mmCIF file of C-alpha atoms in Angstrom:
data_model
loop_
_atom_site.group_PDB
_atom_site.id
_atom_site.type_symbol
_atom_site.label_atom_id
_atom_site.label_comp_id
_atom_site.label_asym_id
_atom_site.label_seq_id
_atom_site.Cartn_x
_atom_site.Cartn_y
_atom_site.Cartn_z
ATOM 1 C CA MET G 1 -69.589 66.478 300.226
ATOM 2 C CA THR G 2 -66.764 68.698 301.420
ATOM 3 C CA THR G 3 -63.335 67.693 300.179
ATOM 4 C CA THR G 4 -60.564 68.006 302.749
ATOM 5 C CA TRP G 5 -56.965 66.907 303.112
ATOM 6 C CA LEU G 6 -57.733 65.419 306.537
ATOM 7 C CA SER G 7 -59.745 62.329 307.344
ATOM 8 C CA PRO G 8 -63.340 62.846 308.594
ATOM 9 C CA ASP G 9 -62.380 60.671 311.561
ATOM 10 C CA VAL G 10 -59.973 63.450 312.568
ATOM 11 C CA MET G 11 -62.146 66.391 311.519
ATOM 12 C CA ARG G 12 -65.076 65.354 313.718
ATOM 13 C CA PRO G 13 -63.273 65.074 317.070
ATOM 14 C CA ALA G 14 -61.112 68.095 316.222
ATOM 15 C CA GLY G 15 -64.223 70.160 315.510
ATOM 16 C CA TRP G 16 -65.819 69.097 318.782
ATOM 17 C CA ALA G 17 -62.596 69.939 320.654
ATOM 18 C CA LEU G 18 -62.496 73.454 319.166
ATOM 19 C CA LEU G 19 -66.146 74.118 319.945
ATOM 20 C CA HIS G 20 -66.076 72.705 323.464
ATOM 21 C CA PHE G 21 -63.062 74.858 324.301
ATOM 22 C CA LEU G 22 -65.282 77.926 323.972
ATOM 23 C CA TRP G 23 -66.941 77.083 327.292
ATOM 24 C CA GLN G 24 -63.944 75.227 328.724
ATOM 25 C CA GLY G 25 -61.668 78.235 328.260
ATOM 26 C CA THR G 26 -64.205 80.550 329.859
ATOM 27 C CA ALA G 27 -64.655 78.216 332.827
ATOM 28 C CA LEU G 28 -60.898 77.862 333.318
ATOM 29 C CA ALA G 29 -60.423 81.633 333.182
ATOM 30 C CA ALA G 30 -63.047 81.991 335.916
ATOM 31 C CA LEU G 31 -61.204 79.304 337.884
ATOM 32 C CA ALA G 32 -57.960 81.261 337.542
ATOM 33 C CA ILE G 33 -59.595 84.439 338.882
ATOM 34 C CA VAL G 34 -60.992 82.618 341.902
ATOM 35 C CA ALA G 35 -57.814 80.618 342.573
ATOM 36 C CA MET G 36 -55.479 83.637 342.395
ATOM 37 C CA ALA G 37 -57.615 85.906 344.583
ATOM 38 C CA PRO G 38 -56.503 84.564 348.015
ATOM 39 C CA PHE G 39 -52.760 84.876 347.300
ATOM 40 C CA ARG G 40 -50.865 88.049 348.141
ATOM 41 C CA LYS G 41 -47.499 86.925 346.742
ATOM 42 C CA ALA G 42 -46.901 87.398 343.035
ATOM 43 C CA SER G 43 -45.016 84.100 342.840
ATOM 44 C CA ALA G 44 -48.079 82.170 344.067
ATOM 45 C CA ARG G 45 -50.418 83.919 341.630
ATOM 46 C CA TYR G 46 -47.927 83.247 338.863
ATOM 47 C CA MET G 47 -47.817 79.522 339.584
ATOM 48 C CA VAL G 48 -51.611 79.296 339.687
ATOM 49 C CA ALA G 49 -51.952 81.148 336.381
ATOM 50 C CA VAL G 50 -49.369 78.958 334.632
ATOM 51 C CA GLY G 51 -51.110 75.858 335.992
ATOM 52 C CA VAL G 52 -54.449 77.014 334.581
ATOM 53 C CA LEU G 53 -52.774 77.734 331.223
ATOM 54 C CA LEU G 54 -51.561 74.119 331.182
ATOM 55 C CA MET G 55 -55.140 73.033 331.828
ATOM 56 C CA MET G 56 -56.310 75.192 328.929
ATOM 57 C CA LEU G 57 -53.939 73.388 326.598
ATOM 58 C CA ALA G 58 -54.915 69.971 327.983
ATOM 59 C CA ALA G 59 -58.688 70.557 327.734
ATOM 60 C CA PRO G 60 -59.052 70.412 323.910
ATOM 61 C CA VAL G 61 -56.586 67.530 323.745
ATOM 62 C CA ALA G 62 -58.685 65.527 326.203
ATOM 63 C CA THR G 63 -61.861 66.418 324.305
ATOM 64 C CA PHE G 64 -60.305 65.310 321.031
ATOM 65 C CA VAL G 65 -59.233 61.968 322.536
ATOM 66 C CA TYR G 66 -62.713 61.451 324.030
ATOM 67 C CA TYR G 67 -64.568 61.936 320.739
ATOM 68 C CA ARG G 68 -61.929 60.029 318.792
ATOM 69 C CA ASN G 69 -62.411 57.009 321.056
ATOM 70 C CA MET G 70 -66.174 57.277 320.676
ATOM 71 C CA ASP G 71 -65.801 57.161 316.908
ATOM 72 C CA VAL G 72 -63.537 54.106 317.171
ATOM 73 C CA VAL G 73 -66.164 52.339 319.299
ATOM 74 C CA SER G 74 -68.817 53.237 316.742
ATOM 75 C CA VAL G 75 -66.815 51.832 313.842
ATOM 76 C CA TRP G 76 -65.998 48.615 315.709
ATOM 77 C CA THR G 77 -69.544 47.980 316.910
ATOM 78 C CA THR G 78 -70.936 48.711 313.460
ATOM 79 C CA SER G 79 -68.570 46.341 311.673
ATOM 80 C CA ALA G 80 -68.779 43.507 314.236
ATOM 81 C CA PRO G 81 -71.400 40.731 313.976
ATOM 82 C CA ALA G 82 -74.694 41.590 315.654
ATOM 83 C CA ALA G 83 -74.600 38.396 317.714
ATOM 84 C CA THR G 84 -71.434 39.586 319.386
ATOM 85 C CA PHE G 85 -73.365 42.330 321.215
ATOM 86 C CA GLN G 86 -76.722 40.639 321.819
ATOM 87 C CA ASN G 87 -75.832 40.045 325.459
ATOM 88 C CA GLY G 88 -73.668 43.123 325.921
ATOM 89 C CA THR G 89 -75.818 45.932 327.231
ATOM 90 C CA ALA G 90 -72.791 48.156 327.840
ATOM 91 C CA TRP G 91 -71.560 47.744 324.292
ATOM 92 C CA LYS G 92 -75.048 48.538 322.936
ATOM 93 C CA SER G 93 -75.141 51.744 324.961
ATOM 94 C CA ALA G 94 -71.668 52.722 323.780
ATOM 95 C CA SER G 95 -72.659 52.056 320.179
ATOM 96 C CA ARG G 96 -75.824 54.169 320.455
ATOM 97 C CA LEU G 97 -73.864 57.005 322.112
ATOM 98 C CA ALA G 98 -71.147 57.017 319.470
ATOM 99 C CA THR G 99 -73.649 56.848 316.630
ATOM 100 C CA ALA G 100 -75.594 59.762 318.108
ATOM 101 C CA SER G 101 -72.353 61.736 318.322
ATOM 102 C CA GLN G 102 -71.641 61.095 314.645
ATOM 103 C CA ARG G 103 -75.130 62.190 313.640
ATOM 104 C CA ALA G 104 -74.861 65.329 315.757
ATOM 105 C CA ALA G 105 -71.569 66.365 314.185
ATOM 106 C CA PRO G 106 -72.314 69.282 311.831
ATOM 107 C CA ASP G 107 -71.077 69.252 308.250
ATOM 108 C CA LEU G 108 -69.374 72.562 309.022
ATOM 109 C CA PHE G 109 -66.706 70.849 311.106
ATOM 110 C CA PRO G 110 -64.256 70.500 308.182
ATOM 111 C CA ILE G 111 -64.617 74.233 307.507
ATOM 112 C CA VAL G 112 -64.138 75.077 311.190
ATOM 113 C CA VAL G 113 -61.004 72.950 311.431
ATOM 114 C CA GLN G 114 -59.566 74.342 308.214
ATOM 115 C CA LEU G 115 -60.151 77.928 309.382
ATOM 116 C CA TRP G 116 -58.444 77.035 312.658
ATOM 117 C CA LEU G 117 -55.456 75.630 310.766
ATOM 118 C CA VAL G 118 -55.220 78.825 308.728
ATOM 119 C CA GLY G 119 -55.231 80.863 311.941
ATOM 120 C CA VAL G 120 -52.533 78.659 313.483
ATOM 121 C CA ALA G 121 -50.410 79.091 310.352
ATOM 122 C CA ILE G 122 -50.798 82.886 310.450
ATOM 123 C CA PHE G 123 -49.857 83.154 314.128
ATOM 124 C CA SER G 124 -46.962 80.717 313.617
ATOM 125 C CA LEU G 125 -45.577 82.882 310.824
ATOM 126 C CA ARG G 126 -46.013 85.930 313.033
ATOM 127 C CA SER G 127 -44.016 84.340 315.869
ATOM 128 C CA ALA G 128 -41.326 83.027 313.525
ATOM 129 C CA GLY G 129 -41.020 86.441 311.874
ATOM 130 C CA GLY G 130 -40.610 88.107 315.252
ATOM 131 C CA PHE G 131 -37.920 85.628 316.235
ATOM 132 C CA PHE G 132 -35.898 86.130 313.035
ATOM 133 C CA LEU G 133 -36.256 89.905 313.358
ATOM 134 C CA LEU G 134 -34.839 89.761 316.884
ATOM 135 C CA GLU G 135 -31.944 87.631 315.696
ATOM 136 C CA ARG G 136 -31.190 90.039 312.858
ATOM 137 C CA MET G 137 -31.292 93.065 315.150
ATOM 138 C CA ARG G 138 -29.098 91.267 317.662
ATOM 139 C CA ARG G 139 -26.400 90.532 315.083
ATOM 140 C CA LEU G 140 -26.391 93.859 313.285
ATOM 141 C CA GLN G 141 -27.258 96.492 315.882
ATOM 142 C CA SER G 142 -25.798 95.369 319.221
ATOM 143 C CA VAL G 143 -22.344 95.697 320.751
ATOM 144 C CA PRO G 144 -20.849 94.325 323.991
ATOM 145 C CA VAL G 145 -21.072 96.553 327.060
ATOM 146 C CA SER G 146 -18.006 98.299 328.447
ATOM 147 C CA ALA G 147 -15.630 96.417 330.723
ATOM 148 C CA PRO G 148 -16.641 98.290 333.930
ATOM 149 C CA LEU G 149 -20.318 97.636 333.282
ATOM 150 C CA ALA G 150 -19.596 93.990 332.469
ATOM 151 C CA GLU G 151 -17.921 93.637 335.879
ATOM 152 C CA ILE G 152 -21.031 95.024 337.572
ATOM 153 C CA CYS G 153 -23.227 92.588 335.642
ATOM 154 C CA VAL G 154 -21.054 89.615 336.522
ATOM 155 C CA HIS G 155 -21.020 90.636 340.174
ATOM 156 C CA LEU G 156 -24.837 90.793 340.234
ATOM 157 C CA GLN G 157 -24.959 87.466 338.440
ATOM 158 C CA GLU G 158 -22.777 85.880 341.118
ATOM 159 C CA ARG G 159 -24.927 87.331 343.902
ATOM 160 C CA LEU G 160 -27.982 85.713 342.321
ATOM 161 C CA GLY G 161 -26.177 82.384 342.092
ATOM 162 C CA LEU G 162 -26.278 82.243 338.297
ATOM 163 C CA THR G 163 -23.545 80.080 336.822
ATOM 164 C CA ARG G 164 -24.814 80.118 333.228
ATOM 165 C CA ALA G 165 -22.922 81.877 330.469
ATOM 166 C CA ILE G 166 -24.724 85.190 330.004
ATOM 167 C CA ARG G 167 -23.775 87.880 327.531
ATOM 168 C CA TYR G 168 -24.417 91.590 327.976
ATOM 169 C CA ALA G 169 -24.908 94.006 325.103
ATOM 170 C CA GLN G 170 -25.916 97.597 324.571
ATOM 171 C CA CYS G 171 -28.192 98.679 321.754
ATOM 172 C CA GLN G 172 -30.284 101.517 320.371
ATOM 173 C CA TRP G 173 -33.204 99.510 318.964
ATOM 174 C CA LEU G 174 -34.725 98.827 322.402
ATOM 175 C CA GLU G 175 -36.075 101.478 324.716
ATOM 176 C CA ALA G 176 -36.089 99.314 327.862
ATOM 177 C CA PRO G 177 -33.796 96.511 329.084
ATOM 178 C CA ALA G 178 -34.734 93.037 327.888
ATOM 179 C CA VAL G 179 -33.556 89.425 327.924
ATOM 180 C CA ILE G 180 -33.526 87.505 324.654
ATOM 181 C CA GLY G 181 -32.586 83.865 324.183
ATOM 182 C CA TRP G 182 -33.277 80.525 325.800
ATOM 183 C CA PHE G 183 -30.080 78.496 326.150
ATOM 184 C CA ARG G 184 -27.618 81.361 325.576
ATOM 185 C CA PRO G 185 -29.420 84.394 326.992
ATOM 186 C CA ILE G 186 -28.353 87.944 326.256
ATOM 187 C CA VAL G 187 -29.181 90.910 328.476
ATOM 188 C CA PHE G 188 -29.736 93.977 326.295
ATOM 189 C CA LEU G 189 -29.255 97.388 327.858
ATOM 190 C CA PRO G 190 -30.444 100.331 325.748
ATOM 191 C CA LEU G 191 -28.424 103.502 325.641
ATOM 192 C CA THR G 192 -31.332 105.362 327.258
ATOM 193 C CA ALA G 193 -30.947 103.210 330.376
ATOM 194 C CA LEU G 194 -27.147 103.480 330.397
ATOM 195 C CA THR G 195 -27.220 107.245 330.166
ATOM 196 C CA GLY G 196 -30.476 108.083 331.951
ATOM 197 C CA LEU G 197 -30.231 105.938 335.110
ATOM 198 C CA SER G 198 -27.950 106.230 338.096
ATOM 199 C CA GLU G 199 -25.580 103.369 338.864
ATOM 200 C CA GLU G 200 -27.777 102.157 341.708
ATOM 201 C CA GLN G 201 -30.885 102.260 339.525
ATOM 202 C CA LEU G 202 -29.083 100.491 336.704
ATOM 203 C CA GLN G 203 -27.979 97.695 339.027
ATOM 204 C CA SER G 204 -31.578 97.134 340.128
ATOM 205 C CA VAL G 205 -32.733 96.996 336.522
ATOM 206 C CA ILE G 206 -30.013 94.516 335.589
ATOM 207 C CA ALA G 207 -30.945 92.398 338.617
ATOM 208 C CA HIS G 208 -34.528 92.341 337.346
ATOM 209 C CA GLU G 209 -33.410 90.989 333.967
ATOM 210 C CA LEU G 210 -31.112 88.428 335.594
ATOM 211 C CA ALA G 211 -34.046 87.243 337.698
ATOM 212 C CA HIS G 212 -35.835 86.360 334.455
ATOM 213 C CA ILE G 213 -32.915 84.133 333.517
ATOM 214 C CA LYS G 214 -32.695 82.486 336.916
ATOM 215 C CA ARG G 215 -36.429 81.711 336.857
ATOM 216 C CA LEU G 216 -36.225 80.281 333.297
ATOM 217 C CA ASP G 217 -38.964 82.696 332.282
ATOM 218 C CA SER G 218 -37.990 82.589 328.617
ATOM 219 C CA PHE G 219 -39.076 78.944 328.417
ATOM 220 C CA VAL G 220 -42.443 79.714 330.026
ATOM 221 C CA ASN G 221 -42.837 82.630 327.633
ATOM 222 C CA ALA G 222 -42.179 80.317 324.683
ATOM 223 C CA PHE G 223 -44.856 77.952 326.021
ATOM 224 C CA GLN G 224 -47.260 80.896 326.235
ATOM 225 C CA VAL G 225 -46.587 81.755 322.593
ATOM 226 C CA VAL G 226 -47.368 78.145 321.613
ATOM 227 C CA VAL G 227 -50.668 78.196 323.520
ATOM 228 C CA GLU G 228 -51.588 81.566 322.014
ATOM 229 C CA THR G 229 -50.879 80.154 318.565
ATOM 230 C CA LEU G 230 -52.968 77.001 319.019
ATOM 231 C CA LEU G 231 -55.866 78.597 320.924
ATOM 232 C CA PHE G 232 -55.755 82.021 319.341
ATOM 233 C CA TYR G 233 -59.523 82.238 318.905
ATOM 234 C CA HIS G 234 -60.385 82.391 322.611
ATOM 235 C CA PRO G 235 -60.035 85.739 324.440
ATOM 236 C CA ALA G 236 -59.551 83.951 327.773
ATOM 237 C CA VAL G 237 -56.199 82.600 326.566
ATOM 238 C CA TRP G 238 -54.958 86.091 325.726
ATOM 239 C CA TRP G 239 -56.226 87.465 329.027
ATOM 240 C CA LEU G 240 -54.530 84.721 331.059
ATOM 241 C CA ASN G 241 -51.252 85.109 329.180
ATOM 242 C CA LYS G 242 -51.314 88.848 329.832
ATOM 243 C CA ARG G 243 -51.889 88.171 333.523
ATOM 244 C CA ILE G 244 -49.015 85.654 333.597
ATOM 245 C CA ARG G 245 -46.636 88.183 332.056
ATOM 246 C CA LEU G 246 -47.725 90.821 334.543
ATOM 247 C CA GLU G 247 -47.228 88.533 337.552
ATOM 248 C CA ARG G 248 -43.869 87.433 336.160
ATOM 249 C CA GLU G 249 -42.698 91.028 336.119
ATOM 250 C CA HIS G 250 -43.861 91.447 339.710
ATOM 251 C CA CYS G 251 -41.862 88.357 340.700
ATOM 252 C CA CYS G 252 -38.708 89.808 339.135
ATOM 253 C CA ASP G 253 -39.420 93.167 340.785
ATOM 254 C CA ASP G 254 -39.436 91.419 344.154
ATOM 255 C CA ALA G 255 -36.165 89.636 343.310
ATOM 256 C CA ALA G 256 -34.474 92.871 342.234
ATOM 257 C CA ILE G 257 -35.548 94.683 345.404
ATOM 258 C CA ALA G 258 -34.421 91.755 347.577
ATOM 259 C CA LEU G 259 -30.995 91.771 345.914
ATOM 260 C CA CYS G 260 -30.351 95.516 345.731
ATOM 261 C CA GLY G 261 -32.433 96.626 348.695
ATOM 262 C CA ASN G 262 -33.549 100.098 347.551
ATOM 263 C CA ALA G 263 -37.207 99.936 346.567
ATOM 264 C CA VAL G 264 -37.496 103.722 346.161
ATOM 265 C CA GLU G 265 -34.688 104.032 343.614
ATOM 266 C CA TYR G 266 -35.964 100.968 341.781
ATOM 267 C CA ALA G 267 -39.443 102.514 341.554
ATOM 268 C CA ARG G 268 -37.901 105.705 340.162
ATOM 269 C CA ALA G 269 -36.017 103.680 337.574
ATOM 270 C CA LEU G 270 -39.239 101.931 336.508
ATOM 271 C CA THR G 271 -40.985 105.266 336.222
ATOM 272 C CA LEU G 272 -38.299 106.518 333.863
ATOM 273 C CA MET G 273 -38.238 103.328 331.812
ATOM 274 C CA GLU G 274 -42.002 103.341 331.459
ATOM 275 C CA GLU G 275 -41.539 106.442 329.335
ATOM 276 C CA TRP G 276 -38.947 104.710 327.175
ATOM 277 C CA ARG G 277 -40.565 101.306 326.986
ATOM 278 C CA MET G 278 -41.055 99.663 323.613
ATOM 279 C CA ALA G 279 -39.626 96.111 323.525
ATOM 280 C CA PRO G 280 -40.532 93.309 321.022
ATOM 281 C CA PRO G 281 -43.249 90.832 322.155
ATOM 282 C CA LEU G 282 -40.898 87.823 322.169
ATOM 283 C CA ALA G 283 -38.498 89.513 324.575
ATOM 284 C CA MET G 284 -38.802 89.355 328.354
ATOM 285 C CA ARG G 285 -39.396 92.955 329.351
ATOM 286 C CA ARG G 286 -41.193 95.315 331.703
ATOM 287 C CA ILE G 287 -44.862 95.642 330.809
ATOM 288 C CA GLY G 288 -46.017 98.011 333.518
ATOM 289 C CA LEU G 289 -45.297 99.696 336.803
ATOM 290 C CA PRO G 290 -45.364 97.609 339.960
ATOM 291 C CA ILE G 291 -48.427 97.716 342.163
ATOM 292 C CA ASP G 292 -48.577 97.760 345.930
ATOM 293 C CA ARG G 293 -48.877 94.104 346.912
ATOM 294 C CA ARG G 294 -48.433 94.449 350.649
#
């Protein structure tokens, strides 16, 4: 008998939830592809993709609850007097179904669940390490932007209707602009962008980063990291998260063009930054050139 630190009553439904998500995740990814296809706007595709990601997280939870309730029914019907269920056809059926589920549960479930917990721990440490590294770099290798540039940033912030306290810093450890932080966001502008872009291009790039803040994208990104950590073993989760990040960048591209109005200069700025790009995974940053979505 396998010795575990979790109860078998938890191992069994958890094992079923992990296994069932193999087909559930695939089916939901197919649903996302079909549901996003009719939409031409990036914002609509983004909302659909985030909705499907929520469904991906809910699917194993629902499966766990389903099998957990079946086990509870099995225990109750087994321990209750036989006379109690002599006239209860429904209860007899439920008892047979739950008992069959228990018999079908492989002995490998404890191993599967323990391997999953090890994977969750590894990815959790990875995310936590990335967060602390960003915080360390922010404290030690970033300085506030110059006063003229700060005025430009504040002006763009006002045009977007952002009333939150936002800090602006320049750094050398990023090669493309990025937003870091949830409740007290910081817009980081690398020296390559400050020296290699024209003022008009720089304003468009800053508007893109401010759009991330206005849309609360950092919170959605944190949710994506949680889902990736819990469901790390399914490629569909990684594919959908990559698609969400891509559509999010397209949404901010549209916002930057709407605010600054020069799509050509913005495209040139993105072309230059694509050569410089190398931002940490926990930061909101450009991940590719825009595509023609007309």
